[in-house]
mmCIF file of C-alpha atoms in Angstrom:
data_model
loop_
_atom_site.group_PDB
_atom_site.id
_atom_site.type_symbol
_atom_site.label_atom_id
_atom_site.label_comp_id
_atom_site.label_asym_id
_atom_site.label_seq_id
_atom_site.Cartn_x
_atom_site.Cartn_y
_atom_site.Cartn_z
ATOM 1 C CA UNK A 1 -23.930 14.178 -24.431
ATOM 2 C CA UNK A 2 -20.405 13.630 -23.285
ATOM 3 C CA UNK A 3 -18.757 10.178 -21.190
ATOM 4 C CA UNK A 4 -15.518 8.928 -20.417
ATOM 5 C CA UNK A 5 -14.616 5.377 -20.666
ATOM 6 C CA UNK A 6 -12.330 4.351 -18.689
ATOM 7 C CA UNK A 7 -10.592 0.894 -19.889
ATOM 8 C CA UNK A 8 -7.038 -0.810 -19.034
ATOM 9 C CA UNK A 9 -5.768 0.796 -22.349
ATOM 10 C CA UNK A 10 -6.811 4.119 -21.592
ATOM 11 C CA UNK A 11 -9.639 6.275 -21.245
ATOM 12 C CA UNK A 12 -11.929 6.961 -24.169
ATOM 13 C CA UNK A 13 -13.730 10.554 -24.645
ATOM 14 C CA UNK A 14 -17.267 9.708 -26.133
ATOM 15 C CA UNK A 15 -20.020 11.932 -27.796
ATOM 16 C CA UNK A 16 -22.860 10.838 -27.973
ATOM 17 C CA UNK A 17 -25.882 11.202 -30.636
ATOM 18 C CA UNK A 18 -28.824 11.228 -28.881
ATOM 19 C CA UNK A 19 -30.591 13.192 -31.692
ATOM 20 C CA UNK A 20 -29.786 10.522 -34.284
ATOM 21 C CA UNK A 21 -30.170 7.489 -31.800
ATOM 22 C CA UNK A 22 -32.220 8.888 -28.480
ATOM 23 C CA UNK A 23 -33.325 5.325 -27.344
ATOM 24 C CA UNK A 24 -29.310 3.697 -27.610
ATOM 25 C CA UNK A 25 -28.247 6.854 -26.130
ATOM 26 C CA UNK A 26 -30.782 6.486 -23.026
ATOM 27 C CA UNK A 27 -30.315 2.945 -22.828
ATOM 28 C CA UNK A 28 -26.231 3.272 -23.139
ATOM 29 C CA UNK A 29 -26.500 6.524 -20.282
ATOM 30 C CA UNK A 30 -28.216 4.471 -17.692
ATOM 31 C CA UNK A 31 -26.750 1.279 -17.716
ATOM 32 C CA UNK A 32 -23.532 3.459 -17.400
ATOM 33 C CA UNK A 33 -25.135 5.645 -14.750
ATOM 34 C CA UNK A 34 -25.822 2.418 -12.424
ATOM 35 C CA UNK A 35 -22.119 1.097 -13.112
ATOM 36 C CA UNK A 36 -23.663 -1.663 -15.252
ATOM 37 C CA UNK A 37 -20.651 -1.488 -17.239
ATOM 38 C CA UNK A 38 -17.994 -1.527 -14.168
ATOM 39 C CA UNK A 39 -16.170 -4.365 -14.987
ATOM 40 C CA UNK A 40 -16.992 -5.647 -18.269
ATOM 41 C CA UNK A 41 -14.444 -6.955 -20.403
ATOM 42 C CA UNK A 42 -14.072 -6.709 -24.294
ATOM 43 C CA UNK A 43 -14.813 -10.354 -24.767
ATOM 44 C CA UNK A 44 -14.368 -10.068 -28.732
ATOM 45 C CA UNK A 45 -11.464 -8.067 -30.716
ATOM 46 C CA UNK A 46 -11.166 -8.375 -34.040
ATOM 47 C CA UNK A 47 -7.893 -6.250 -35.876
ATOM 48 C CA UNK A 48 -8.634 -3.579 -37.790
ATOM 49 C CA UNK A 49 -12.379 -4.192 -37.693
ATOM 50 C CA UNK A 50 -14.066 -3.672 -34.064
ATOM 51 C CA UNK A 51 -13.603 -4.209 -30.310
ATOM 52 C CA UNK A 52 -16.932 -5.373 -28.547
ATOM 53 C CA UNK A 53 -18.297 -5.309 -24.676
ATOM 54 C CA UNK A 54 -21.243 -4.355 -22.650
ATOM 55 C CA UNK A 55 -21.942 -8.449 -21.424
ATOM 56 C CA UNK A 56 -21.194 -8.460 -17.656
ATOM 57 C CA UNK A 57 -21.094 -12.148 -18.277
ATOM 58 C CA UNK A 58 -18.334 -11.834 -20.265
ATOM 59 C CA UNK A 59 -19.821 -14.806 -22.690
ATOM 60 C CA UNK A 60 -21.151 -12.614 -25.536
ATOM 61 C CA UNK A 61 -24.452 -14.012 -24.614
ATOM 62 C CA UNK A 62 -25.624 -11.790 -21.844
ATOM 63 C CA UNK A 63 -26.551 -8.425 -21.808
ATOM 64 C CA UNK A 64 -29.943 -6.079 -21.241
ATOM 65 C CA UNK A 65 -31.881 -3.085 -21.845
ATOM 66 C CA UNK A 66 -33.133 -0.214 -19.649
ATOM 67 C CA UNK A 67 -35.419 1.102 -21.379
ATOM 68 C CA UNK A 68 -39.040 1.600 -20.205
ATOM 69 C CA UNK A 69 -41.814 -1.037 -21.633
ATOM 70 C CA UNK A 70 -42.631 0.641 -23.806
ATOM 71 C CA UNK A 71 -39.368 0.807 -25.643
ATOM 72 C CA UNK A 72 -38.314 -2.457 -25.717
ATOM 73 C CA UNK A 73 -40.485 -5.571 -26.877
ATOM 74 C CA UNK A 74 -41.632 -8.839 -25.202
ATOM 75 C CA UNK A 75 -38.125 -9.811 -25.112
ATOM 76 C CA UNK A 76 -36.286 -6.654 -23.139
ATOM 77 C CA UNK A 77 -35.019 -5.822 -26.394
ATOM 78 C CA UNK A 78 -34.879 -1.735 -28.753
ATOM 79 C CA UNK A 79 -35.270 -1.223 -31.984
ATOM 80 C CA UNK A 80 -32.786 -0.443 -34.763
ATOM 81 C CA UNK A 81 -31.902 3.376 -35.369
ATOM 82 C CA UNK A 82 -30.397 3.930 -38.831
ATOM 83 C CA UNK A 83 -29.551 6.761 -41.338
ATOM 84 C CA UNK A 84 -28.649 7.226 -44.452
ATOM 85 C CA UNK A 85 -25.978 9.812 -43.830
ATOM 86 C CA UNK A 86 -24.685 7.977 -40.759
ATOM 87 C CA UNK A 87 -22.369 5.343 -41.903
ATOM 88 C CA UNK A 88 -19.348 3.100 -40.973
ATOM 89 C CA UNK A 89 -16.641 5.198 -42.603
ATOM 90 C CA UNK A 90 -14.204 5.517 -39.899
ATOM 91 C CA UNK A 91 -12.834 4.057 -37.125
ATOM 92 C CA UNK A 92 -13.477 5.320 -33.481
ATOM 93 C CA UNK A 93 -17.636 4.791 -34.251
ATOM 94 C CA UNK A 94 -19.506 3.336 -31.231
ATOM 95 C CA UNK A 95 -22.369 0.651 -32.674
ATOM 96 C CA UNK A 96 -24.881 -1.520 -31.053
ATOM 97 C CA UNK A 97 -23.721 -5.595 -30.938
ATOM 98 C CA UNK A 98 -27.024 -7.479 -32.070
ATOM 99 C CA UNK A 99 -27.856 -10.524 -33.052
ATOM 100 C CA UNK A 100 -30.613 -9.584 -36.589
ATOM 101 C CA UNK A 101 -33.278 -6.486 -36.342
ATOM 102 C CA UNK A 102 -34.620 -4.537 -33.298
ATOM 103 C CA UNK A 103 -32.407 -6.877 -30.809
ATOM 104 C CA UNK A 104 -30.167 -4.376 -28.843
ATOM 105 C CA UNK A 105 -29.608 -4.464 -25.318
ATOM 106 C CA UNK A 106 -26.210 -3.471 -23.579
ATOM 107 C CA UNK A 107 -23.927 -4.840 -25.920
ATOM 108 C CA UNK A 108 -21.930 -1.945 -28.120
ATOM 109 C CA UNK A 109 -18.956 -2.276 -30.042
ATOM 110 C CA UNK A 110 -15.882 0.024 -30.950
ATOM 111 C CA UNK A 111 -14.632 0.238 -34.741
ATOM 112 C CA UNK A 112 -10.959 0.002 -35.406
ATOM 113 C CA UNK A 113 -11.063 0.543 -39.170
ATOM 114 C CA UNK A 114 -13.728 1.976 -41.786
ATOM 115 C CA UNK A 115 -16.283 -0.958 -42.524
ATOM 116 C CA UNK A 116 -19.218 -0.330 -44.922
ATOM 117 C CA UNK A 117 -20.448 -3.456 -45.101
ATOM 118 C CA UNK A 118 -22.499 -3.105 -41.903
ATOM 119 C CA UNK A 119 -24.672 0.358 -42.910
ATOM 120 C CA UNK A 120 -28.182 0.190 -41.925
ATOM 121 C CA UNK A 121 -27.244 -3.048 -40.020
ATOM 122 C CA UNK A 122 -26.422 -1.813 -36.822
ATOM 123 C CA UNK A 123 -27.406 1.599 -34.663
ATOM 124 C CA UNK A 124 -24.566 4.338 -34.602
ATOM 125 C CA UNK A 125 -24.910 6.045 -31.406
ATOM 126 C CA UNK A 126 -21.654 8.310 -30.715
ATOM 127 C CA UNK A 127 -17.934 8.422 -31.521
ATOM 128 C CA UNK A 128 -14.344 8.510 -29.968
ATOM 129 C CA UNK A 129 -13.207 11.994 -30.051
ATOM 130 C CA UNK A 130 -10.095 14.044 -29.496
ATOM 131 C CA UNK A 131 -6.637 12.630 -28.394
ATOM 132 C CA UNK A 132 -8.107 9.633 -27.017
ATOM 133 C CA UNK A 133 -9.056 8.239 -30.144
ATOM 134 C CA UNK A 134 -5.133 6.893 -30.444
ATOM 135 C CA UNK A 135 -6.022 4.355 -27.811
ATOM 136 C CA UNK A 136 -7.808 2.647 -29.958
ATOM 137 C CA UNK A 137 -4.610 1.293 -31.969
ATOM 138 C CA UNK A 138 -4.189 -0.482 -28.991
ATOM 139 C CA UNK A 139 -6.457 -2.579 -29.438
ATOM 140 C CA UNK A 140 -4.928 -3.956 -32.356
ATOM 141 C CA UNK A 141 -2.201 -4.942 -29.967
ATOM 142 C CA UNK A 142 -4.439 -7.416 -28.239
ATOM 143 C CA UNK A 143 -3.078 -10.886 -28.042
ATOM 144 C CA UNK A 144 -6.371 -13.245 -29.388
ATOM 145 C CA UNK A 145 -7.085 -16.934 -29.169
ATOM 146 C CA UNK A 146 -9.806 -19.066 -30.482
ATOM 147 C CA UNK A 147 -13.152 -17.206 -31.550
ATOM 148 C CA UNK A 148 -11.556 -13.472 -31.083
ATOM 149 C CA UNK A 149 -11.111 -13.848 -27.879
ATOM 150 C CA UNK A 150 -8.417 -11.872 -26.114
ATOM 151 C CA UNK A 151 -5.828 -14.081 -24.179
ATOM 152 C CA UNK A 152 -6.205 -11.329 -21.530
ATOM 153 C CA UNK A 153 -9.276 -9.399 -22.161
ATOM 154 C CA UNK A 154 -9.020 -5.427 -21.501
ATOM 155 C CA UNK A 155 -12.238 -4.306 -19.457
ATOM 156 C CA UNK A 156 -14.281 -1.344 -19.253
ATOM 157 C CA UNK A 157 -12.802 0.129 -15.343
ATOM 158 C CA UNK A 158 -15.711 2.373 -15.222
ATOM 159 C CA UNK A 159 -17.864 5.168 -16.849
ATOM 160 C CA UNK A 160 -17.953 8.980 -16.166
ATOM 161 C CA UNK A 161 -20.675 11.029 -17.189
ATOM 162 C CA UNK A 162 -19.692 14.448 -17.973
ATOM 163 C CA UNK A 163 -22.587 16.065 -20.085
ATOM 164 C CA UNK A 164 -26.249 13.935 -19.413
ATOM 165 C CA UNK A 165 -27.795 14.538 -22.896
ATOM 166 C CA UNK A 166 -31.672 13.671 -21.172
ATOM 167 C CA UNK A 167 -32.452 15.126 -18.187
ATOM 168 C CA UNK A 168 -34.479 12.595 -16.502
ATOM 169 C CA UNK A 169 -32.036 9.960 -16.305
ATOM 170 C CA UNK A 170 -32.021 8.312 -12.856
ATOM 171 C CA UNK A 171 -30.986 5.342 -11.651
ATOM 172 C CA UNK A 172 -33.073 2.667 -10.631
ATOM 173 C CA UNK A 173 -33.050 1.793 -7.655
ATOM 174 C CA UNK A 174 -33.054 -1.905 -8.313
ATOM 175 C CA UNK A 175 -29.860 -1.668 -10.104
ATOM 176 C CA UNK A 176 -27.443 -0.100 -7.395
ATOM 177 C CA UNK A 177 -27.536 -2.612 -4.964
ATOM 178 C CA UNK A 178 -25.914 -2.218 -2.175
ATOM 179 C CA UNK A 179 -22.161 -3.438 -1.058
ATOM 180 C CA UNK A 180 -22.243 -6.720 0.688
ATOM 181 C CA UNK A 181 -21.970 -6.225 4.496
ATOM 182 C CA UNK A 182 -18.548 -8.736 5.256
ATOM 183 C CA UNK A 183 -19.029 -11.678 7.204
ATOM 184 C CA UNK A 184 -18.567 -11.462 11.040
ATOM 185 C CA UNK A 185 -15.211 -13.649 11.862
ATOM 186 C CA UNK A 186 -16.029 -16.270 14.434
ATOM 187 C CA UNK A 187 -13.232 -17.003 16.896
ATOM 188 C CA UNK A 188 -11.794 -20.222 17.529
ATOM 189 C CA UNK A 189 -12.078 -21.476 21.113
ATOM 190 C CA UNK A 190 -8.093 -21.791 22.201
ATOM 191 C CA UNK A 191 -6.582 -19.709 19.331
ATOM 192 C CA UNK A 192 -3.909 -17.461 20.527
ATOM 193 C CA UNK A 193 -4.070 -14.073 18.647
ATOM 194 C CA UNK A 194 -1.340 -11.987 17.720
ATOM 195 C CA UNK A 195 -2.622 -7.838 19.275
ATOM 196 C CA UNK A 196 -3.344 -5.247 16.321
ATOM 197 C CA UNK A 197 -0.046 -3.181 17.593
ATOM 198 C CA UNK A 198 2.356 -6.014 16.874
ATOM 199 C CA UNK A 199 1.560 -7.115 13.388
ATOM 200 C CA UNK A 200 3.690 -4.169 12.232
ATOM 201 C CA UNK A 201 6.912 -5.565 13.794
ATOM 202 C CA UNK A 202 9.656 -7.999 13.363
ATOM 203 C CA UNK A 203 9.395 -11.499 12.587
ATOM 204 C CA UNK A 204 11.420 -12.039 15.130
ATOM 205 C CA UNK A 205 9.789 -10.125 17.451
ATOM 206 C CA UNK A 206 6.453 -10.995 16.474
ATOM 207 C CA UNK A 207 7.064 -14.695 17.071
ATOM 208 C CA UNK A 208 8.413 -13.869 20.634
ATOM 209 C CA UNK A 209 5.257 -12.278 21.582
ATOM 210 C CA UNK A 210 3.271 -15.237 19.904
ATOM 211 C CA UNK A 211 4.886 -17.905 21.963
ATOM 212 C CA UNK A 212 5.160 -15.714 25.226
ATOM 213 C CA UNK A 213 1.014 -14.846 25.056
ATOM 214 C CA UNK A 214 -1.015 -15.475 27.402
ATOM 215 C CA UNK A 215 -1.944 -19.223 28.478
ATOM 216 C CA UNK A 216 -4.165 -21.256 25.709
ATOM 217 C CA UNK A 217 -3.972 -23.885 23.022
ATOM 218 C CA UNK A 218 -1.306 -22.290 20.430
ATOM 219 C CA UNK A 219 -2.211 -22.250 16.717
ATOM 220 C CA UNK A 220 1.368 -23.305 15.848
ATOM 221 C CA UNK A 221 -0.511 -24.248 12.015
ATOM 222 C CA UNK A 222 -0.568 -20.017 11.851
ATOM 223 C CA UNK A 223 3.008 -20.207 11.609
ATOM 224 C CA UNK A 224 5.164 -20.985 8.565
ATOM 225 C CA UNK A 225 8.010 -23.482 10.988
ATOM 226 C CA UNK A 226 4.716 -24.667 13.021
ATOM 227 C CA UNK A 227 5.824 -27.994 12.903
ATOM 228 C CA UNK A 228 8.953 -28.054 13.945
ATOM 229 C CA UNK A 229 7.606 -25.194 17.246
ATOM 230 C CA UNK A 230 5.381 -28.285 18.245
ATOM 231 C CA UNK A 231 8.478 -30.836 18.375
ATOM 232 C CA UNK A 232 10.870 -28.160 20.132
ATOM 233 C CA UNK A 233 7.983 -27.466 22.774
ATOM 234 C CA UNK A 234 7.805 -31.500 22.740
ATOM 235 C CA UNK A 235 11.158 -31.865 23.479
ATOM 236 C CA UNK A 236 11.370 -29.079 26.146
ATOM 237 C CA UNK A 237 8.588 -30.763 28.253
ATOM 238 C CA UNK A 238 10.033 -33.857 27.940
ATOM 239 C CA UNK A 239 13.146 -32.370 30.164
ATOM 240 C CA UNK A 240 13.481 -32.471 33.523
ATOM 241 C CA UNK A 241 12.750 -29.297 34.993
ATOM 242 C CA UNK A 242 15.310 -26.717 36.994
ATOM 243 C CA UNK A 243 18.116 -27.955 35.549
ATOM 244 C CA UNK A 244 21.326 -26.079 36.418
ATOM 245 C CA UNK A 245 24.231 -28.234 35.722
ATOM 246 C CA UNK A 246 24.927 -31.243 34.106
ATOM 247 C CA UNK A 247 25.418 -33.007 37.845
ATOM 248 C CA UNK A 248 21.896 -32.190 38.102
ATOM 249 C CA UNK A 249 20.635 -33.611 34.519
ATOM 250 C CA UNK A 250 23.135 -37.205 34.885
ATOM 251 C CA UNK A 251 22.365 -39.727 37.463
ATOM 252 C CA UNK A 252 26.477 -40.715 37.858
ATOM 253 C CA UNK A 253 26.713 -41.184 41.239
ATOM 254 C CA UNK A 254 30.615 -40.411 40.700
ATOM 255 C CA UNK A 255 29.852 -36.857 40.353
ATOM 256 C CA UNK A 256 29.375 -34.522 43.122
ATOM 257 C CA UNK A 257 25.925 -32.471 43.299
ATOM 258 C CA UNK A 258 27.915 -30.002 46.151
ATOM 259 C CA UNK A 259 29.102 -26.480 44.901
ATOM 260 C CA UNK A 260 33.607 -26.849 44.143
ATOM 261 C CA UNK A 261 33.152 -22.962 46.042
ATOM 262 C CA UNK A 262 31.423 -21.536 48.930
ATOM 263 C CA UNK A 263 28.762 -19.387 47.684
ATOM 264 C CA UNK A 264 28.891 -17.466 51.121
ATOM 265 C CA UNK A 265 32.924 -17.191 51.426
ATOM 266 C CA UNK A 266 33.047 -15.949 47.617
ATOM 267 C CA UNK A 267 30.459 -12.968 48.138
ATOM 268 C CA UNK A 268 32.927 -12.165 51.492
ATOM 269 C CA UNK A 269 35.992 -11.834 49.332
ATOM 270 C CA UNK A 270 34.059 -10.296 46.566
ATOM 271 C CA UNK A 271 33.176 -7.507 49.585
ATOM 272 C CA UNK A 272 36.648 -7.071 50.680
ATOM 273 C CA UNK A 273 37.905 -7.125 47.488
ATOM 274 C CA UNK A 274 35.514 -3.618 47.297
ATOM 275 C CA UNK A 275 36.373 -2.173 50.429
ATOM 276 C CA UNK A 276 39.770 -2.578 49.846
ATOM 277 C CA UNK A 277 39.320 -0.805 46.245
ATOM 278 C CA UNK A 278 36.962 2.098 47.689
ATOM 279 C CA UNK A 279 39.681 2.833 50.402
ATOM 280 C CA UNK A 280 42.302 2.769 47.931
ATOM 281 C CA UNK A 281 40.834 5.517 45.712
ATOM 282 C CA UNK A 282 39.670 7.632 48.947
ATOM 283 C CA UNK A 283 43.600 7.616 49.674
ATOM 284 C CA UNK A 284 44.110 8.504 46.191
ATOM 285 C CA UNK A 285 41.883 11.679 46.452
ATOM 286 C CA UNK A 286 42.611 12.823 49.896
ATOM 287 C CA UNK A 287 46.425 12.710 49.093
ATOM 288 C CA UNK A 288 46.006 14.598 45.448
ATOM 289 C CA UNK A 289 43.962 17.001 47.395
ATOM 290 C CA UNK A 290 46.859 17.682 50.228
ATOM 291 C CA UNK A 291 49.781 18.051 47.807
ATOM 292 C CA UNK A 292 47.968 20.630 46.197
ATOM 293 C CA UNK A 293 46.731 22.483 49.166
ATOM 294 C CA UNK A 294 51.075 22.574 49.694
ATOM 295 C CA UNK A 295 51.913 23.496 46.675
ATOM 296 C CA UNK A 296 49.442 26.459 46.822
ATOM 297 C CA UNK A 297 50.857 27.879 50.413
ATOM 298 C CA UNK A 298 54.733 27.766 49.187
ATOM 299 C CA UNK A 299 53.947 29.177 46.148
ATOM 300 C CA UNK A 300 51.882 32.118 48.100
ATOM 301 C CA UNK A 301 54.969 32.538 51.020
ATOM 302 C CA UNK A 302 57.338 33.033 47.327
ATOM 303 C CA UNK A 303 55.214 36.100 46.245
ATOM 304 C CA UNK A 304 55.271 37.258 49.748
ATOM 305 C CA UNK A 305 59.555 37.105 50.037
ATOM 306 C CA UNK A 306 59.608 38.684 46.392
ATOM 307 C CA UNK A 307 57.432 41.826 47.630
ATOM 308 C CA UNK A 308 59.694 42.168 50.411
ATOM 309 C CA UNK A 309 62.848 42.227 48.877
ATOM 310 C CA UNK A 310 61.566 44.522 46.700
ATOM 311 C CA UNK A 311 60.530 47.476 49.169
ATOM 312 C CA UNK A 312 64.300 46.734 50.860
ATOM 313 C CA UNK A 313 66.067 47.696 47.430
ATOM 314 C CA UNK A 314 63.931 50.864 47.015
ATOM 315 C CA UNK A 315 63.871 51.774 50.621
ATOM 316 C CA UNK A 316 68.194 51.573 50.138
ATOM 317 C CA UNK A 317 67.717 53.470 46.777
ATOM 318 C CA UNK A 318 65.940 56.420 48.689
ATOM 319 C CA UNK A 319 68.304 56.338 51.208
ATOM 320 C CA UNK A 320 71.094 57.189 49.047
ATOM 321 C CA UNK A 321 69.615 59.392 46.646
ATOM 322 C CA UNK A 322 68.561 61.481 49.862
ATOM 323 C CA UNK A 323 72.398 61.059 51.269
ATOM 324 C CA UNK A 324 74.286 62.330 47.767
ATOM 325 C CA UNK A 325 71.016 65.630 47.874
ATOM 326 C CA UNK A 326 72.421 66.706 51.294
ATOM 327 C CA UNK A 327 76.746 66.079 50.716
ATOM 328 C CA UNK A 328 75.912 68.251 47.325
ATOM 329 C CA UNK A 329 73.963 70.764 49.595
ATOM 330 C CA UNK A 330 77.005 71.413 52.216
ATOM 331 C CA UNK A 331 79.550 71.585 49.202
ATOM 332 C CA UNK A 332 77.936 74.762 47.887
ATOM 333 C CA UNK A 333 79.746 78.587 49.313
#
């Protein structure tokens, strides 16, 4: 079989040995299948030596196995599966995290560095294959605090199945439980709320449309300058209202509440003052337009003078030329 990690360091191309280790491999499949693994983080790293996960809890104490009953014992927990000729001699080896004999669950571990010492210990159930297998130096990169763990834990994103080595893999329904449904939102009696359309706009403008909605009890806590909107609209209903001038907001009886100009005898001169202006550019027009109806006649009673002048000089010309044919005529024997 064939799956894809997919951590915060990069992804992680896995074979699996489900000849070798069939019960891991089925146990590590389905978990992975039902997004047990979504999530978990890799709550122990040790340099050069291993990388573990598989505990949703994060803790290293949590964990567990889907396997059938028959497969697992009183405890929900598989058995070791060990070879001789499957050892620790390399890094990029995918092992099962117990805690003595036959006490796997979910918990599996990633080796950074050849480590003997743990042959027929643990199950080997795949390796990290191809290019991906350089991620794991990353690991070594992992700031750690107290007890291996990581100062920021990377985590397991998800897991892709590409190859199923069993065919009869499916997952239970139990496990995939469905998305919360969200909460419904209860509205607040009075709140004024801002329409769907606006909240892509403005500040500015947004805030205008708050404090112009309709009438209600104003959140002004919504806002980040609420307070100081509640002692502005404080002050502003504290004024007197329809105030125009400052005769009307003093109470000096010294100063005169009467308009210093005729509102009526203002708008009169105002009219005149247009009348006077639309008559003056009718003048304007009319007298543009009469010059240039004059200019056009004398320069038309020219072309006319011209054209008569001109038939004059050849009517003489003719005249003489046919005078000098008929002297030369009555010369001749």
């Amino acid at each position: 079989g064939k799956v894809v990690l997919h951590t915060s360091l990069g992804p992680l191309d896995v074979e699996l040995w489900s000849k070798e280790a069939p019960l891991a491999c089925r146990n590590f499949v389905q978990l992975g299948m039902e997004g047990y693994y979504d999530g978990c983080i890799f709550h122990r790293v040790i340099k050069d030596f291993m990388a573990q996960t598989g505990d949703p809890t994060g803790t290293g104490k949590g964990g567990e196995c889907a396997l059938s009953a028959e497969h697992k014992n009183e405890r929900g927990e598989f058995k070791d599966e060990t070879h001789q000729r499957i050892r620790f001699t390399h890094r990029g080896l995918l092992g099962m995290a117990s805690s003595g004999p036959d006490t796997n669950k979910s918990q599996f571990f990633l080796t950074l560095d050849r480590c003997e010492w743990l042959d027929n210990k643990h199950t080997i159930f795949g390796k990290v294959t191809g290019n991906s297998i350089y991620n794991l130096n990353r690991f070594n990169e992992v700031e750690v605090g107290e007890h291996d763990r990581p100062t920021y834990p990377p985590r397991i994103l998800r897991m892709e199945v590409l190859l199923e080595p069993f065919d009869d893999i499916v997952p239970r329904p139990s496990a995939v439980a469905p998305p919360p449904e969200p909460a419904a939102k209860k509205r607040r009696k009075g709140v004024t709320r801002l329409p769907l359309l606006s909240r892509g706009l403005p500040l500015a403008v947004r805030c205008e449309l708050f404090l112009c909605s309709p009438p209600g009890v104003k959140n002004l806590s919504l806002l980040s300058f609420g307070e100081e909107a509640a002692n502005a609209e404080a002050q502003e209903a504290a004024l007197p209202k329809k105030a125009i001038a400052a005769h009307d907001m003093l109470s000096d009886p010294t100063l005169s509440k009467e308009h210093a100009v005729d509102p009526e005898e203002l708008a009169q001169k105002l009219r005149k003052k247009a009348t006077a202006t639309s008559f003056s550019a009718a003048t304007s027009a009319a007298l543009k337009a009469s010059t240039a109806g004059t200019s056009a006649a004398e320069d038309g009673a020219a072309a006319d003078s011209f054209e008569a002048r001109m038939r004059q000089q050849l009517q003489r010309k003719a005249a003489a030329a046919a005078a000098a044919g008929s002297s030369a005529a009555a010369a001749e024997p």
